[in-house]
Coordinates of C-alpha atoms (C1' of nucleotides) in Angstrom, one line a residue:
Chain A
X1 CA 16.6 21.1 -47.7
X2 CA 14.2 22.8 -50.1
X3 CA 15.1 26.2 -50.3
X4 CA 13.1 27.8 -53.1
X5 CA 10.7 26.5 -55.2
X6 CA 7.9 26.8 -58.1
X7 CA 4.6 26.3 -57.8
X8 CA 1.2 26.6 -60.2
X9 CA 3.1 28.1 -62.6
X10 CA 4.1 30.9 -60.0
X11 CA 8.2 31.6 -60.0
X12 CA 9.7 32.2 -57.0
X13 CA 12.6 34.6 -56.9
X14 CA 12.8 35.4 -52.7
X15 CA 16.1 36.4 -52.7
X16 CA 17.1 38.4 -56.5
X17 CA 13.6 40.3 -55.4
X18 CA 14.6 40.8 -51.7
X19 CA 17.8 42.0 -52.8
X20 CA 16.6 45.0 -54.8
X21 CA 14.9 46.0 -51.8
X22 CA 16.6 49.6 -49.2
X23 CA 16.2 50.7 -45.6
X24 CA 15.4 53.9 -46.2
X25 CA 17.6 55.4 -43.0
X26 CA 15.8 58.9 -43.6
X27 CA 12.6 57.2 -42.7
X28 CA 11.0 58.0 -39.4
X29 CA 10.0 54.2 -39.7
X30 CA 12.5 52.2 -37.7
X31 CA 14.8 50.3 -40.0
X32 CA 13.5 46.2 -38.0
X33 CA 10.1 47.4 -38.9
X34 CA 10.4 48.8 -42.5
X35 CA 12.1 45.1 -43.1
X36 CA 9.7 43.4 -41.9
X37 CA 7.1 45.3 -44.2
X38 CA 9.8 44.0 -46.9
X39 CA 10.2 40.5 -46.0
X40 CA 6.2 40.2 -46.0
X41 CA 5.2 42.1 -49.2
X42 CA 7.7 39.2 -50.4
X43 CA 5.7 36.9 -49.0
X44 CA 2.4 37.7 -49.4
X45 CA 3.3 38.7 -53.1
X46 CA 4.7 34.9 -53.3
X47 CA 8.5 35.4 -53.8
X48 CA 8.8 33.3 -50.8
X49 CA 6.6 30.4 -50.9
X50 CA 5.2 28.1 -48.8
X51 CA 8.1 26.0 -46.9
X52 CA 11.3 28.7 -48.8
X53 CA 14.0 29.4 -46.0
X54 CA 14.6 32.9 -45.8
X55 CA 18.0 34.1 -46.2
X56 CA 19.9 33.4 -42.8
X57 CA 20.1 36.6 -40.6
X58 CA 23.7 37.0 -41.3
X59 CA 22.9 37.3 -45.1
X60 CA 19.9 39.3 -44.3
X61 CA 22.1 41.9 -41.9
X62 CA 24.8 41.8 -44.6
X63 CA 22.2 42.5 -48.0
X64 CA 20.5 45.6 -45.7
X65 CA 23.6 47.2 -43.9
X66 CA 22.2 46.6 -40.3
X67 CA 22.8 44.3 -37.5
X68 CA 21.9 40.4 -36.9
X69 CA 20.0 41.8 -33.8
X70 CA 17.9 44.3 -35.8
X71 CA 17.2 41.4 -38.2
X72 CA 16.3 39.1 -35.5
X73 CA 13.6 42.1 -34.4
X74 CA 11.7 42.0 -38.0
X75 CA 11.6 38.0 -37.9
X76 CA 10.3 37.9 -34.9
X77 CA 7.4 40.5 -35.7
X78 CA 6.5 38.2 -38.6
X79 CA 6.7 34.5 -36.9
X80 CA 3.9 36.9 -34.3
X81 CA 2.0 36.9 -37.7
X82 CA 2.3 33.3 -38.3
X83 CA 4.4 34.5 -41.5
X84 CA 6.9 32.2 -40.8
X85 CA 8.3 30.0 -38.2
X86 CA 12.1 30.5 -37.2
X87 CA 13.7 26.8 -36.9
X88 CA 16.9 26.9 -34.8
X89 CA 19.5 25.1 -36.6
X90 CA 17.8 24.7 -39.7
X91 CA 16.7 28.6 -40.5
X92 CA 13.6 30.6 -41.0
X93 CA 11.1 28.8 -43.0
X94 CA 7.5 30.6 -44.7
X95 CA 4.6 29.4 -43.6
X96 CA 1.0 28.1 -44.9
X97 CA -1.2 31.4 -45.5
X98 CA -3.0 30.7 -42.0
X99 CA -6.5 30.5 -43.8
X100 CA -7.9 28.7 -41.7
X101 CA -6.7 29.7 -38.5
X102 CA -7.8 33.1 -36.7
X103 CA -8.0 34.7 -33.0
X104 CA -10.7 36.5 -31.4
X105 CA -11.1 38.4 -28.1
X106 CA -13.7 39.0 -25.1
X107 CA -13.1 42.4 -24.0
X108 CA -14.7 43.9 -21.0
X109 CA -18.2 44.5 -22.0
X110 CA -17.7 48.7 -22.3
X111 CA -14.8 48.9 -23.9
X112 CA -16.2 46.5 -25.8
X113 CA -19.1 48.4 -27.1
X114 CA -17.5 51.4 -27.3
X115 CA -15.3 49.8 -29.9
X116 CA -18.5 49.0 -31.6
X117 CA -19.8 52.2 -31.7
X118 CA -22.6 51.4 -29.0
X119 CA -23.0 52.8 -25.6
X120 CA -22.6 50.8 -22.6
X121 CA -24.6 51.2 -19.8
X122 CA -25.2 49.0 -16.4
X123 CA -28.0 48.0 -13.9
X124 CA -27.2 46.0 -11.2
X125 CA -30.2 43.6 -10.6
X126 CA -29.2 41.9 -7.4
X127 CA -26.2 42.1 -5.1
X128 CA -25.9 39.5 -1.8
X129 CA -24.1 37.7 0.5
X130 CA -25.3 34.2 0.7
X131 CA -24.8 31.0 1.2
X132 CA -22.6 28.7 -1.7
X133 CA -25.0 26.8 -3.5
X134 CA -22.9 23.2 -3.1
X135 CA -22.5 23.4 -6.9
X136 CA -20.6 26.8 -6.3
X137 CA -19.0 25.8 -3.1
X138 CA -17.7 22.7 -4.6
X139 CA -16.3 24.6 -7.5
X140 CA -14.6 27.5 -5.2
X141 CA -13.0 25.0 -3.2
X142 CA -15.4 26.8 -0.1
X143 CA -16.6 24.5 2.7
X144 CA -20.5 24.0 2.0
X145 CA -23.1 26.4 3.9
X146 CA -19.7 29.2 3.3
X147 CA -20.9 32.6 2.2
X148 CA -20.0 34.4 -0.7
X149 CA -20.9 37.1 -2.6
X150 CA -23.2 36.8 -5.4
X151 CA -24.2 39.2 -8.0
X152 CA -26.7 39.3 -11.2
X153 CA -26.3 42.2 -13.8
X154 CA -27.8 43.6 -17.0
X155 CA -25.3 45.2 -19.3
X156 CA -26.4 47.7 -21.8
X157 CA -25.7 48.8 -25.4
X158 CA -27.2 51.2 -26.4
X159 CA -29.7 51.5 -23.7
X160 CA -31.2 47.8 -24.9
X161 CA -29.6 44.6 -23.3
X162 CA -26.9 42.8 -24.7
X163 CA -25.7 40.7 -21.1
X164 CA -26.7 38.8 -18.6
X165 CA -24.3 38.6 -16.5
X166 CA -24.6 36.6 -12.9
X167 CA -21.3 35.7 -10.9
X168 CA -20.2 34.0 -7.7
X169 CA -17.4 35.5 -6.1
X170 CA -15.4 34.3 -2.6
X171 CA -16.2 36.3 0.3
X172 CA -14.2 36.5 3.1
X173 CA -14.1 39.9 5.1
X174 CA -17.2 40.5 6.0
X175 CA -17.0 44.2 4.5
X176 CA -20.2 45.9 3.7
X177 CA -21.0 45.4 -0.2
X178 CA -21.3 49.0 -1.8
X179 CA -23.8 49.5 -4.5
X180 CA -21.7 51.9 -6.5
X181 CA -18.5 49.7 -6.6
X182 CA -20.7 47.0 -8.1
X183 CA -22.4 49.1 -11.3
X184 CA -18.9 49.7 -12.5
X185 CA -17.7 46.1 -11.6
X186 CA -13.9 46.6 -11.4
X187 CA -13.7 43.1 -10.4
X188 CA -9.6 43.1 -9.3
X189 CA -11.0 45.9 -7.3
X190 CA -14.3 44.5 -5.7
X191 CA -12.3 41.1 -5.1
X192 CA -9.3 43.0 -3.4
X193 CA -11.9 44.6 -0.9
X194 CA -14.7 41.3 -0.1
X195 CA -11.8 38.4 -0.6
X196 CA -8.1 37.6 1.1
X197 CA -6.9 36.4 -2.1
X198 CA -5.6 38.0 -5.1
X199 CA -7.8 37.0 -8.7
X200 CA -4.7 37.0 -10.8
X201 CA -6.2 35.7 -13.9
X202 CA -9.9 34.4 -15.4
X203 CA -10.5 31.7 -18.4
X204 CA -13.7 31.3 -20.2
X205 CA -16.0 29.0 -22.6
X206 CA -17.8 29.7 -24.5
X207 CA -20.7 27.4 -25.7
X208 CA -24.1 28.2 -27.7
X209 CA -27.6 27.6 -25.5
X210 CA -30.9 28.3 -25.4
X211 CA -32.1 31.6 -23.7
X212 CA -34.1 30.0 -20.6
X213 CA -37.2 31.9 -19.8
X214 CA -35.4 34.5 -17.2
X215 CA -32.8 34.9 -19.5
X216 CA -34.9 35.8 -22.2
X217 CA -37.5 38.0 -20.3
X218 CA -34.4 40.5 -19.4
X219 CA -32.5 40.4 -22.6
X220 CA -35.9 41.2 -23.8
X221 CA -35.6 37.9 -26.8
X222 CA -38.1 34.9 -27.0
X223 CA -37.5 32.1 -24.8
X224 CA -35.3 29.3 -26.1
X225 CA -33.7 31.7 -28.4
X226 CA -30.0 31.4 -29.1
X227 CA -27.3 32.9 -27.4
X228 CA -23.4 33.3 -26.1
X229 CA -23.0 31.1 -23.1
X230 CA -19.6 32.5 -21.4
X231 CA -18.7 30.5 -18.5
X232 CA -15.9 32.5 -16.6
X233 CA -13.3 31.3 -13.9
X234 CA -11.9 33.5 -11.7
X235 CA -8.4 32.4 -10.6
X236 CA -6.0 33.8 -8.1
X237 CA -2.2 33.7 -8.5
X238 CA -1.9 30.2 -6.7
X239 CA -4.5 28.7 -9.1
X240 CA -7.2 28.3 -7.1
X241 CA -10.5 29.0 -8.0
X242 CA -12.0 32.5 -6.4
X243 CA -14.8 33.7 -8.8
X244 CA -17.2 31.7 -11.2
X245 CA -19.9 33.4 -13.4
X246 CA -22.2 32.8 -16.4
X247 CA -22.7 35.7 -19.1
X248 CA -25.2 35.1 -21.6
X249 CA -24.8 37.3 -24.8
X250 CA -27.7 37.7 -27.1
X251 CA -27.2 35.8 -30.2
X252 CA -29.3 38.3 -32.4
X253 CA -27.3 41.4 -32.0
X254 CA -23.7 39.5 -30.3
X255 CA -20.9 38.1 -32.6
X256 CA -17.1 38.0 -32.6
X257 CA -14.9 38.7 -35.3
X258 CA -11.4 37.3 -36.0
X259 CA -8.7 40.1 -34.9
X260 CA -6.5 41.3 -37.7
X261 CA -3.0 39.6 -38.2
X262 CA -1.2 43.0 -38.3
X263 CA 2.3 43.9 -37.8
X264 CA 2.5 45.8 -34.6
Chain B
X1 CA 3.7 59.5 -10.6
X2 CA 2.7 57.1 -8.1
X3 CA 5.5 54.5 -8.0
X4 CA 4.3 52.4 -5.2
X5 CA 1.1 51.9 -2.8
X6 CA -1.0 49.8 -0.6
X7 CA -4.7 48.6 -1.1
X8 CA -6.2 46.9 1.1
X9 CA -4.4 46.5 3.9
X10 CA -2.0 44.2 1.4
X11 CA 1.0 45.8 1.9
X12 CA 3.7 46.6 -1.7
X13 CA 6.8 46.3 -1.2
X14 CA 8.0 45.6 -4.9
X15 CA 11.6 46.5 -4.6
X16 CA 12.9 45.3 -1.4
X17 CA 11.2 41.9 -2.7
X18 CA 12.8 41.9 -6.0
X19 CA 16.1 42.5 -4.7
X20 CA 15.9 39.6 -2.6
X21 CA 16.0 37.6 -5.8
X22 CA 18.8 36.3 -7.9
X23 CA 19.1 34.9 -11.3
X24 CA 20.9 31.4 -11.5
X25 CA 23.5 31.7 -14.2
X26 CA 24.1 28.1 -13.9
X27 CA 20.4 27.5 -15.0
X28 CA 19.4 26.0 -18.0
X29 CA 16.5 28.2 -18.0
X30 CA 17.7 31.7 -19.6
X31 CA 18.4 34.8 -17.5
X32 CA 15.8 36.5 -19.5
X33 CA 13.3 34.2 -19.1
X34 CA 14.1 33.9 -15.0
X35 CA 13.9 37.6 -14.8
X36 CA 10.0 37.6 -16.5
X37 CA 9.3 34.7 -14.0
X38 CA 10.3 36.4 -11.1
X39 CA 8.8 39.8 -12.3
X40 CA 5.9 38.1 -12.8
X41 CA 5.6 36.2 -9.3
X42 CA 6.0 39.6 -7.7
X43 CA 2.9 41.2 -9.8
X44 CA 1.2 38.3 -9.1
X45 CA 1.7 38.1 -5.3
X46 CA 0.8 42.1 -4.9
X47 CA 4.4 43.4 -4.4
X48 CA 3.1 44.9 -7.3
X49 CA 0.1 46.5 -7.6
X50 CA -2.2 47.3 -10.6
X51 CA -0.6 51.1 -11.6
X52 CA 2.7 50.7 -9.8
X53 CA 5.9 51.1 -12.1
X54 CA 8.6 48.5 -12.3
X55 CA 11.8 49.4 -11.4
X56 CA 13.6 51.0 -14.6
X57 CA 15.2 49.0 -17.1
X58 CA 18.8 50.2 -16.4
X59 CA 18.2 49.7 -12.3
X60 CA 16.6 46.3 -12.7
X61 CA 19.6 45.5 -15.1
X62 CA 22.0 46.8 -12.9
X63 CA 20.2 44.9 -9.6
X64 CA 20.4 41.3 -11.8
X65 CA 23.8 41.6 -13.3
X66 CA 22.2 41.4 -16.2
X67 CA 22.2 43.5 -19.5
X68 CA 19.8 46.3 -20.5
X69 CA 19.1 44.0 -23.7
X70 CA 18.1 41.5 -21.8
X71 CA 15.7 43.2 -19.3
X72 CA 14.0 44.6 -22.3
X73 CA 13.2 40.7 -23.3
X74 CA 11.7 40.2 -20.0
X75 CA 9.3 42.6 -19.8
X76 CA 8.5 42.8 -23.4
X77 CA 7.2 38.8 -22.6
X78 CA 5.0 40.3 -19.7
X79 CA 3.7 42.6 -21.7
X80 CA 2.6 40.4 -24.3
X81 CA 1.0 38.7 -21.4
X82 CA -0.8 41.7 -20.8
X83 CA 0.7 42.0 -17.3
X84 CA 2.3 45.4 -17.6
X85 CA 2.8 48.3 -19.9
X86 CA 5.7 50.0 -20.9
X87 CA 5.5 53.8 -21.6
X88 CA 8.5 55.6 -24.0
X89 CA 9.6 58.5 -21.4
X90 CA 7.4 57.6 -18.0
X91 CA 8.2 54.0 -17.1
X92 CA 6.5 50.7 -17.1
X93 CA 3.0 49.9 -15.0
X94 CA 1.3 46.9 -13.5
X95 CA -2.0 46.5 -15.6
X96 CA -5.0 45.5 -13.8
X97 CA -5.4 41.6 -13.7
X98 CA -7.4 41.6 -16.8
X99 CA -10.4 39.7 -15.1
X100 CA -13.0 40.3 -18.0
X101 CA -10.2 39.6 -21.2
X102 CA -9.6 36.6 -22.9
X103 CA -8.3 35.6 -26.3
X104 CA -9.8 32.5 -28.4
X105 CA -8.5 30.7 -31.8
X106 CA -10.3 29.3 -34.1
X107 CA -7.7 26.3 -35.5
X108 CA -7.9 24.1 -39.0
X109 CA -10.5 21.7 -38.5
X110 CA -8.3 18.2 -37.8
X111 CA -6.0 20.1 -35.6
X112 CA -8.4 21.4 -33.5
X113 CA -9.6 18.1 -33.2
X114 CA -6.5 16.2 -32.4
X115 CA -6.1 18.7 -29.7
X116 CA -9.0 17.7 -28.3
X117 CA -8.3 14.3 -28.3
X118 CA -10.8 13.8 -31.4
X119 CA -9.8 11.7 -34.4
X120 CA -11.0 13.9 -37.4
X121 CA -12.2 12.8 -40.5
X122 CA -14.2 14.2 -43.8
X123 CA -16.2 13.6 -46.4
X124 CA -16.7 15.5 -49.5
X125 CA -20.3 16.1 -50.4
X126 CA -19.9 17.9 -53.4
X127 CA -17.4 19.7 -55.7
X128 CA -18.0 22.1 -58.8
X129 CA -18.1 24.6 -60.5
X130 CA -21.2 26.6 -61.4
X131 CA -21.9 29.9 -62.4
X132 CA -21.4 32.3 -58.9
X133 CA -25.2 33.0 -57.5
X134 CA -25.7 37.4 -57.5
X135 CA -24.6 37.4 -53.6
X136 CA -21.7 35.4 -54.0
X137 CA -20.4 37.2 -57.3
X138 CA -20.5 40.4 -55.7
X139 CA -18.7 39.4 -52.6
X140 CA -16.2 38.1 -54.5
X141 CA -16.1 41.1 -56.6
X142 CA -16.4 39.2 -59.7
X143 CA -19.3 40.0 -63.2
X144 CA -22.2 38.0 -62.7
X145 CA -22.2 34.6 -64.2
X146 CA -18.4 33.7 -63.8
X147 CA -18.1 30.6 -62.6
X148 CA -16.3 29.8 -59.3
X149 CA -15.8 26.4 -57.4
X150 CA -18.3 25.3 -54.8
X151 CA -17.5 23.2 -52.2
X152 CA -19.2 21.8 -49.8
X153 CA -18.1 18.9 -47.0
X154 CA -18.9 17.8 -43.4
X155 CA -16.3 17.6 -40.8
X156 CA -16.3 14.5 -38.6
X157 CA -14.8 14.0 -34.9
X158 CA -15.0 10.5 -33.5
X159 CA -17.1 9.7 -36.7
X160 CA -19.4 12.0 -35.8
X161 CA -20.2 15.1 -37.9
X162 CA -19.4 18.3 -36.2
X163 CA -19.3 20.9 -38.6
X164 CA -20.8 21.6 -41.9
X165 CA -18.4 23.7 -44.7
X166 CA -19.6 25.3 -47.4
X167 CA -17.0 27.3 -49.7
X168 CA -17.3 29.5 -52.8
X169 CA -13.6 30.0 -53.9
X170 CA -12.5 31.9 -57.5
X171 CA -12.0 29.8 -60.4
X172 CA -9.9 31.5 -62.9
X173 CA -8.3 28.9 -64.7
X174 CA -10.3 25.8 -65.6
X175 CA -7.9 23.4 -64.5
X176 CA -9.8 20.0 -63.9
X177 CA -10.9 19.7 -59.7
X178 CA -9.3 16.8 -58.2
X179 CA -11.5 15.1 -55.1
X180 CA -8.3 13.9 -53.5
X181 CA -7.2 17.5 -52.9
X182 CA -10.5 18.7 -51.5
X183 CA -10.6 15.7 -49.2
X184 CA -7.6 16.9 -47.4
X185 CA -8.5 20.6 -48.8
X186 CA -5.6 22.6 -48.2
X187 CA -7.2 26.0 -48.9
X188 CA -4.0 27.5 -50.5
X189 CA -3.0 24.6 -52.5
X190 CA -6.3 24.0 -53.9
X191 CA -6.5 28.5 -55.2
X192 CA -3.3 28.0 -56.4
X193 CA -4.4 25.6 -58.6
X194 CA -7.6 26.9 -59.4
X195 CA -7.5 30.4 -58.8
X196 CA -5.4 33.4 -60.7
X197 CA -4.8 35.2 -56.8
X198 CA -3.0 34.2 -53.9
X199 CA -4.6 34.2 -50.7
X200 CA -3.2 35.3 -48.0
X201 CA -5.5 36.0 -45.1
X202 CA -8.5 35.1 -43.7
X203 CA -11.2 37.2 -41.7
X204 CA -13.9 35.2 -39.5
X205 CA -17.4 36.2 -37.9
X206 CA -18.5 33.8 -35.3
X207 CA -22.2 34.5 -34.1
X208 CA -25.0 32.2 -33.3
X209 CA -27.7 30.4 -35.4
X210 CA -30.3 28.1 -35.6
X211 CA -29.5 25.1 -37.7
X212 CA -31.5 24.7 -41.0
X213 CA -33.0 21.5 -41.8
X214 CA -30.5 20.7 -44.1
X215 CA -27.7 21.9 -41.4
X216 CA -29.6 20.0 -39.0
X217 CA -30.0 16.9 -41.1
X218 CA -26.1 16.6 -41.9
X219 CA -25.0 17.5 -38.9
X220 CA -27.4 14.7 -36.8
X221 CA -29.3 17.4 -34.5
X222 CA -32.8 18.9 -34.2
X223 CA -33.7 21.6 -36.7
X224 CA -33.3 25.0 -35.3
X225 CA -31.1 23.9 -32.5
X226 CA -28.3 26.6 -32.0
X227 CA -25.3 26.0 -33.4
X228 CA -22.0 28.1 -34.2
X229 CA -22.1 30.2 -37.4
X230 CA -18.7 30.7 -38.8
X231 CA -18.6 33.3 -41.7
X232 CA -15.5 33.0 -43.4
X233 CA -13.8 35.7 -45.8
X234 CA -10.7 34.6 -47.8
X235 CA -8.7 37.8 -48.9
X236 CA -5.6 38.2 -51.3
X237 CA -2.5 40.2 -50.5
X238 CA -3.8 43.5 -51.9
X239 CA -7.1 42.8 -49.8
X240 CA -9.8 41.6 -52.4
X241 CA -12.1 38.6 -52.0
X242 CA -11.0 35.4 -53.0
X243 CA -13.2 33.1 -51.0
X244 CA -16.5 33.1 -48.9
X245 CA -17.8 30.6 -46.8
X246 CA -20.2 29.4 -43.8
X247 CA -19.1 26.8 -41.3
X248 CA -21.8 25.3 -39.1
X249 CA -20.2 24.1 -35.9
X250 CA -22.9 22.2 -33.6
X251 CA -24.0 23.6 -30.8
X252 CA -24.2 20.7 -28.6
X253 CA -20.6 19.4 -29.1
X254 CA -18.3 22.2 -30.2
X255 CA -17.0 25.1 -27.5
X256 CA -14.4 27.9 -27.6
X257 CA -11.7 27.7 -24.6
X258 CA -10.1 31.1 -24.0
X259 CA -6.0 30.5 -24.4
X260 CA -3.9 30.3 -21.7
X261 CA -1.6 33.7 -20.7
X262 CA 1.4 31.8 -20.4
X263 CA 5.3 32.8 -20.7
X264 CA 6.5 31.5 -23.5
Chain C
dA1 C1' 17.5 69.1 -17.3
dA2 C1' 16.8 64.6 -15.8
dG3 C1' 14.8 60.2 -16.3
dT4 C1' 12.5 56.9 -19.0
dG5 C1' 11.7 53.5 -22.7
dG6 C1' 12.8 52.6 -28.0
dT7 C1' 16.2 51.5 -31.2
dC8 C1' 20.6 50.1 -32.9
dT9 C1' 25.5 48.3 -33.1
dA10 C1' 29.3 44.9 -33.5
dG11 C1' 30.7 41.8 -31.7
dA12 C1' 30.5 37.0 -28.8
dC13 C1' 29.4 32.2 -27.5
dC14 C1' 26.1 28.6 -27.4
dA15 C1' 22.6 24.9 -28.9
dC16 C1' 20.9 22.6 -32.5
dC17 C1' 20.5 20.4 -37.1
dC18 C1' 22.3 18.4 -41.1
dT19 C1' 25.7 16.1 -43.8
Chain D
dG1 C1' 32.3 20.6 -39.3
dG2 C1' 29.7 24.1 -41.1
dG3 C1' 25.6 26.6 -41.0
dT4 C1' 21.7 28.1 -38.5
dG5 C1' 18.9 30.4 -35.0
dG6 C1' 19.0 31.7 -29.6
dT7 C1' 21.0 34.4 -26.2
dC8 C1' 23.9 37.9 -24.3
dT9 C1' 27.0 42.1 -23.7
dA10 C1' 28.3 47.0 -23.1
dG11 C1' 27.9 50.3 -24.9
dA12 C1' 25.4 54.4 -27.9
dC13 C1' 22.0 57.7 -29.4
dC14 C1' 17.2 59.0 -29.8
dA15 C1' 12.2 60.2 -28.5
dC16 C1' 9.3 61.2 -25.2
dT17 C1' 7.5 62.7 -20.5
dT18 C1' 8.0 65.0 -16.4
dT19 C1' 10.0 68.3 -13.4

DNA sequence: AAGTGGTCTAGACCACCCT
DNA sequence: GGGTGGTCTAGACCACTTT
């Protein structure tokens, strides 16, 4: 098993360089987070290279003066990274720099903007009861002709719009729909009062499309213009299907970026 | 504090329903684990509702036989999930089901492929070095007129072309460009051959474009039909610019799928 | 002051991998 | 068989929040 190595003329020296490294016990930084700092500066900095083994927890406890468990805590924060990838039986092993790998996130649209720096704002087009389109009913597992609650929205930033936003949701109690509960859109909360089950968790796609005409007339863009298609499924805790919804997100002022790989 | 509730008419009745349960110590499944699966059946389900607080660590520790240690591995899994929140001093809370969150990743080309059941391939369209044009000189933070190293490839699933890759990478150090390496192009193999820096992280925007007619051309679609813009910035450890690049992913064949919250 | 989560310890045993 | 990571224990002290 390779354990260190040389590369492009780069010497590796993981462990002589780890070694000269403290806790600093006076710190208000908590000593499984100040390693971790250590053990990545070594990385990133190339002591350890692609495919090294760290030193074995033991050794690691042993060179810093603290426990196996308080190790374990600073590997783990790193293999969260994709730093490095603990192996059991074999040891603790650096990775690839993960250049081409990256996560993003779809936040709810006002917390979204307001991490942006825009304002969000709301106007609630359309809110009905009606009867399941079959597409829909087939989709919600709903007998055909069932009603459910349907509901088309225009999210703001800024005061111009940034979403379309139309959704199918299962409707089963027969309580009055509220405008005011629908502008803010707490769906957990909207589901919990129209629906006998419990949305426990949605997943999404995300595609490109053209903007079709209605699209583009209230986003305000030209027809056929490019755009975020998020398709959203609305699942309760048993799996089933409870919600489905389409949110188009202009493509001239919309984009994601990559979340940064930060020790937390 | 609110500790438990009703909404409704679902009635809560978190404790009495956790107590009912038991962790199998004869279970190949760890307790840990057991204890996040049941904690998170009972969120789930509604014995817990969004803002109710779990049972402390020491009681829930004390009601499974179970270590405090080992409670704390439980719930720090569901809150990674994003299921509940621990708060230093006040107690830990149900989150909302987060409806309108998701989280993407954007993988390594053949990977992401495979995955979907694709067989990737590649072919290398060009390779060299030339002097860095103004915009990519100053990106990379280099004088105007260094060279760097240009790549440029398309990206085939199925023997198809899916996405168009065009790199600008530093070129420090004149070493002769091999095409084998650029066919398989592992991005920090090939800087640390070619390039005086290590990377060590990249940052991605995603947004929405119409193809060019060269984009269009390569990648076998209409010209300025929408496609997936990936803008690609490859930093070194202390944070400078070692790389810059635009990936066209079609629009008509390529989505994002929001990863599943799962217990891992 | 009491209750909560956050961190740490110094052990222990186990599952797994390699030789 | 020896070395590695994975899990667990039974405590301890601390930081923070609420009463």
């Amino acid at each position: 098993m390779k354990q260190q190595g040389e590369t492009g003329g780069r010497t590796r020296n993981g462990w002589e360089a780890l070694a000269r490294e403290r806790i600093d016990r006076s710190s208000f930084v908590p000593p499984y987070y100040q390693l971790a700092q250590i053990i990545e500066r070594h990385v990133r900095s190339g002591d350890f290279g692609p495919g090294d083994m760290l030193p074995p927890e033991a050794e690691l406890a042993r060179m810093f003066g603290i426990s196996r468990m308080t190790v374990r805590k600073s590997i783990e924060k790193l293999a969260q990274l994709g730093l490095v990838t603990a192996s059991q039986g074999r040891g603790t092993f650096v990775n690839q720099p993960p250049l081409e790998h990256a996560t993003f996130s779809l936040r709810e649209f006002a917390e979204d903007m307001q991490a942006r720096g825009l304002r969000p704002s709301c106007r609630l087009l359309e809110a009905k009861v009606m009867r399941a389109p079959a597409e829909v009913a087939s989709k919600l597992n709903l007998d055909p002709g069932r009603r459910v609650l349907f509901v088309r929205r225009l999210l703001y930033a800024d005061d111009e719009p940034m979403v379309y936003d139309r959704k199918y949701l299962r409707y089963d109690r027969g309580q009055p729909i509220l405008e005011a509960e629908l502008e803010y859109m707490n769906l957990p909360a909207v589901m919990a009062r129209h629906s006998d089950v419990l949305p426990s968790d949605s997943r999404f796609v995300v595609r490109v499309a053209r903007c079709s005409h209605e699209e583009a007339a209230l986003l305000g863009v030209e027809p056929d213009s490019p755009a975020f298609q998020v398709e959203q499924f609305v699942h309760s805790a048993d799996g089933s299907l409870v919600g489905w919804g389409i949110l188009v997100y202009r493509g001239d002022r919309y984009y994601f970026t990559s979340l940064p790989r930060l020790l937390r």
